[in-house]
Amino acid sequence: EIVLTQSPGTLSLSPGERATLSCRASQSLSSTYLAWYQQRPGQAPRLLIYGASSRATGIPDRFSGSGSGTDFTLTISRLEPEDFAVYFCQQYGSSRWTFGQGTKVEIK
Amino acid sequence: QVHLVQSGAEVKKPGASVKVSCKASGYNFITYGISWVRQAPGQGLEWMGWISGYNGKTNYAQNLQGRVTMTTDTSTSAVYMELRSLRSDDTAVYYCARVDGSEGAFDIWGQGTMVTVSS
């Protein structure tokens, strides 16, 4: 089973700053099957990025994804108040899925 | 508009079973699969399994094999997840999510169903 490790666990930033979140896989995986989700308190997760770098419908362009192999990154170029939330990466392979443990982006 | 609407909160005793429903609307049900994901209080996301909307084929997480069953009812565009022999550590919010066929991402999520296991 592929294990995803996200870092840092918590990111303390101010509105307007840039956020860089990391997701590292225990073995190389296809970029096609790497996704990122945002979860606000009390809400269901929301798809942000699929295929490592494609934005989902309705996602602002301040969100971007990159990476390949075992190292993937989610970047939020300028944090808006509504972006303070928890972010999860996810991988899919052989009809099975795993999630990273999450990174919380909190207001500094 | 695409929606997944789940059944309401449940409280169960240890050893009991729970069955959560997820009703889809706004798209062709048989062209997508559905995954179930759960989240214990204050914890991360745990994938539980997947079911095809086309033929009901399933794939379950290894740690839940033998305790979980997922089924579909194509006549009502509904998916069901039954979890048996409940334990206190099954207390969680349970989500259904539509699976994008090409990239495997979960593009639409239900609102979540809180299942509490307590004596």
XYZ file of C-alpha atoms in Angstrom:
227
model
C 0.000 0.000 0.000
C 1.306 3.448 -0.919
C 1.649 5.726 2.109
C 1.331 9.488 1.663
C 3.115 11.756 4.130
C 2.137 15.414 4.234
C 4.234 18.226 5.652
C 4.148 20.368 7.593
C 1.408 19.239 9.956
C 0.402 22.843 10.576
C 1.245 25.968 8.600
C 0.746 29.336 10.343
C 0.460 32.167 7.838
C -1.216 35.545 7.364
C -3.793 36.442 4.712
C -2.058 37.434 1.492
C 0.932 35.155 2.111
C 1.938 32.182 -0.026
C 1.327 28.650 1.238
C 3.347 25.652 0.086
C 2.131 22.206 1.138
C 4.038 18.983 0.498
C 2.852 15.419 -0.119
C 5.431 12.649 -0.369
C 4.597 9.116 -1.523
C 6.306 5.971 -0.229
C 6.776 4.830 -3.835
C 6.530 6.444 -7.225
C 3.018 6.969 -8.492
C 1.354 8.200 -11.637
C 0.666 11.929 -11.605
C -2.697 11.156 -13.173
C -3.889 9.746 -9.883
C -2.813 12.384 -7.370
C -5.467 14.751 -6.009
C -5.770 17.481 -3.387
C -8.798 18.314 -1.226
C -9.742 21.187 1.053
C -11.840 20.625 4.159
C -13.286 23.504 6.139
C -14.555 22.887 9.691
C -17.875 21.051 9.729
C -17.909 20.557 5.967
C -17.282 17.699 3.580
C -13.983 17.728 1.688
C -13.915 19.549 -1.645
C -11.841 18.544 -4.672
C -9.271 21.214 -5.559
C -6.731 19.539 -7.840
C -6.753 16.295 -9.812
C -4.118 14.728 -12.023
C -1.525 16.477 -9.813
C -1.964 19.846 -11.538
C -5.474 20.294 -12.993
C -7.865 22.556 -11.106
C -11.344 21.186 -10.464
C -14.404 23.089 -11.656
C -14.837 26.425 -9.923
C -11.480 26.400 -8.109
C -9.722 29.811 -8.146
C -6.420 30.071 -9.990
C -4.546 30.983 -6.797
C -4.544 27.209 -6.178
C -1.973 25.234 -8.150
C -0.555 21.729 -7.998
C 2.736 20.346 -9.215
C 5.078 17.414 -8.860
C 5.762 13.913 -10.107
C 7.112 10.577 -8.947
C 7.083 10.708 -5.155
C 6.990 14.467 -4.466
C 3.933 16.644 -4.982
C 3.120 20.208 -3.957
C -0.014 22.282 -3.487
C 0.582 26.031 -3.639
C -1.837 28.757 -2.644
C -0.372 31.948 -4.113
C -2.131 34.489 -1.862
C -4.145 33.252 1.074
C -7.713 34.468 1.341
C -9.634 34.237 4.654
C -11.657 31.275 3.337
C -8.479 29.299 2.544
C -7.664 28.639 6.187
C -8.624 24.990 6.372
C -7.187 21.468 6.304
C -5.760 20.074 3.066
C -5.412 16.404 2.157
C -3.590 14.723 -0.693
C -4.893 11.434 -2.100
C -3.604 8.786 -4.458
C -5.370 6.118 -6.482
C -3.970 2.867 -7.770
C -5.282 -0.662 -8.481
C -8.814 0.317 -7.434
C -7.588 1.440 -4.010
C -7.158 4.898 -2.574
C -5.131 6.351 0.295
C -5.057 9.813 1.868
C -2.297 11.774 3.504
C -2.819 12.738 7.138
C -3.529 16.379 6.287
C -1.962 19.820 6.658
C -3.793 22.477 8.629
C -3.350 26.038 7.343
C -4.107 28.368 10.231
C -4.135 32.115 10.663
C -0.941 33.457 12.226
C -26.929 19.953 -10.634
C -25.101 16.923 -9.270
C -25.887 15.966 -5.674
C -25.247 13.125 -3.258
C -27.644 13.164 -0.305
C -26.978 10.886 2.637
C -29.236 9.514 5.342
C -29.337 10.985 8.823
C -27.265 10.498 11.949
C -27.284 7.139 13.726
C -26.541 6.013 17.279
C -25.721 2.338 17.698
C -24.579 0.029 20.459
C -21.342 -1.962 20.181
C -21.876 -5.148 18.177
C -24.774 -3.726 16.185
C -24.887 -2.900 12.467
C -25.536 0.352 10.639
C -26.655 0.972 7.064
C -26.076 4.409 5.526
C -27.647 5.463 2.245
C -26.384 7.854 -0.409
C -28.839 8.998 -3.100
C -27.421 10.411 -6.307
C -29.090 12.904 -8.623
C -28.192 15.074 -11.600
C -26.062 12.586 -13.519
C -26.180 9.156 -15.139
C -25.755 6.913 -12.092
C -24.344 3.885 -13.920
C -21.439 5.815 -15.477
C -19.690 6.539 -12.168
C -18.536 4.625 -9.138
C -18.996 5.686 -5.546
C -16.455 5.489 -2.746
C -17.068 5.665 0.983
C -14.718 7.600 3.243
C -14.907 7.996 6.998
C -13.437 10.528 9.409
C -13.170 9.889 13.142
C -13.529 12.973 15.361
C -10.519 15.253 14.917
C -8.803 12.757 12.596
C -7.989 12.405 8.914
C -9.778 10.739 6.018
C -9.921 6.945 5.701
C -10.974 5.280 2.442
C -13.377 2.392 3.116
C -14.237 1.003 -0.285
C -15.614 1.532 -3.767
C -18.584 0.264 -5.715
C -19.283 0.469 -9.434
C -22.542 2.160 -10.383
C -22.531 0.048 -13.544
C -22.314 -3.524 -12.265
C -22.041 -3.348 -8.466
C -18.455 -4.583 -8.411
C -16.810 -3.732 -5.110
C -13.356 -3.207 -3.653
C -12.984 -2.853 0.114
C -10.180 -1.593 2.317
C -8.317 -4.532 3.787
C -8.912 -3.511 7.403
C -12.707 -3.566 6.864
C -12.968 -6.779 4.818
C -15.638 -9.020 6.287
C -17.388 -6.199 8.189
C -18.450 -3.881 5.365
C -20.814 -4.390 2.448
C -21.616 -1.843 -0.265
C -24.584 -2.230 -2.586
C -26.396 -0.229 -5.243
C -30.003 0.176 -6.317
C -29.920 1.468 -9.882
C -33.716 1.939 -9.924
C -33.388 4.688 -7.303
C -29.765 5.768 -7.983
C -28.846 4.913 -4.427
C -25.786 3.379 -2.826
C -25.763 1.713 0.583
C -22.930 1.037 3.011
C -23.497 -1.459 5.809
C -20.951 -1.838 8.610
C -21.387 -4.746 11.056
C -20.004 -5.642 14.482
C -19.647 -1.981 15.360
C -16.991 -0.878 17.840
C -16.444 2.425 19.581
C -13.626 3.260 17.149
C -16.131 3.115 14.281
C -17.571 6.389 15.605
C -17.045 8.780 12.709
C -18.600 10.878 9.997
C -19.194 8.686 6.957
C -19.088 10.276 3.490
C -20.002 8.955 0.079
C -18.193 10.481 -2.890
C -18.523 10.175 -6.659
C -15.398 8.856 -8.334
C -14.206 10.480 -11.543
C -13.656 7.609 -13.939
C -10.498 8.827 -15.645
C -8.405 10.247 -12.803
C -9.946 8.503 -9.818
C -10.558 11.758 -7.955
C -13.604 12.231 -5.748
C -15.352 15.131 -7.470
C -18.696 15.243 -5.628
C -19.230 14.479 -1.929
C -22.278 13.797 0.192
C -22.921 15.915 3.243
C -21.773 13.213 5.645
C -23.554 10.976 8.156
C -22.494 10.901 11.804
C -22.459 7.389 13.249
C -21.947 7.165 17.009
C -21.191 3.822 18.620
C -21.777 3.910 22.348
C -23.127 1.648 25.038
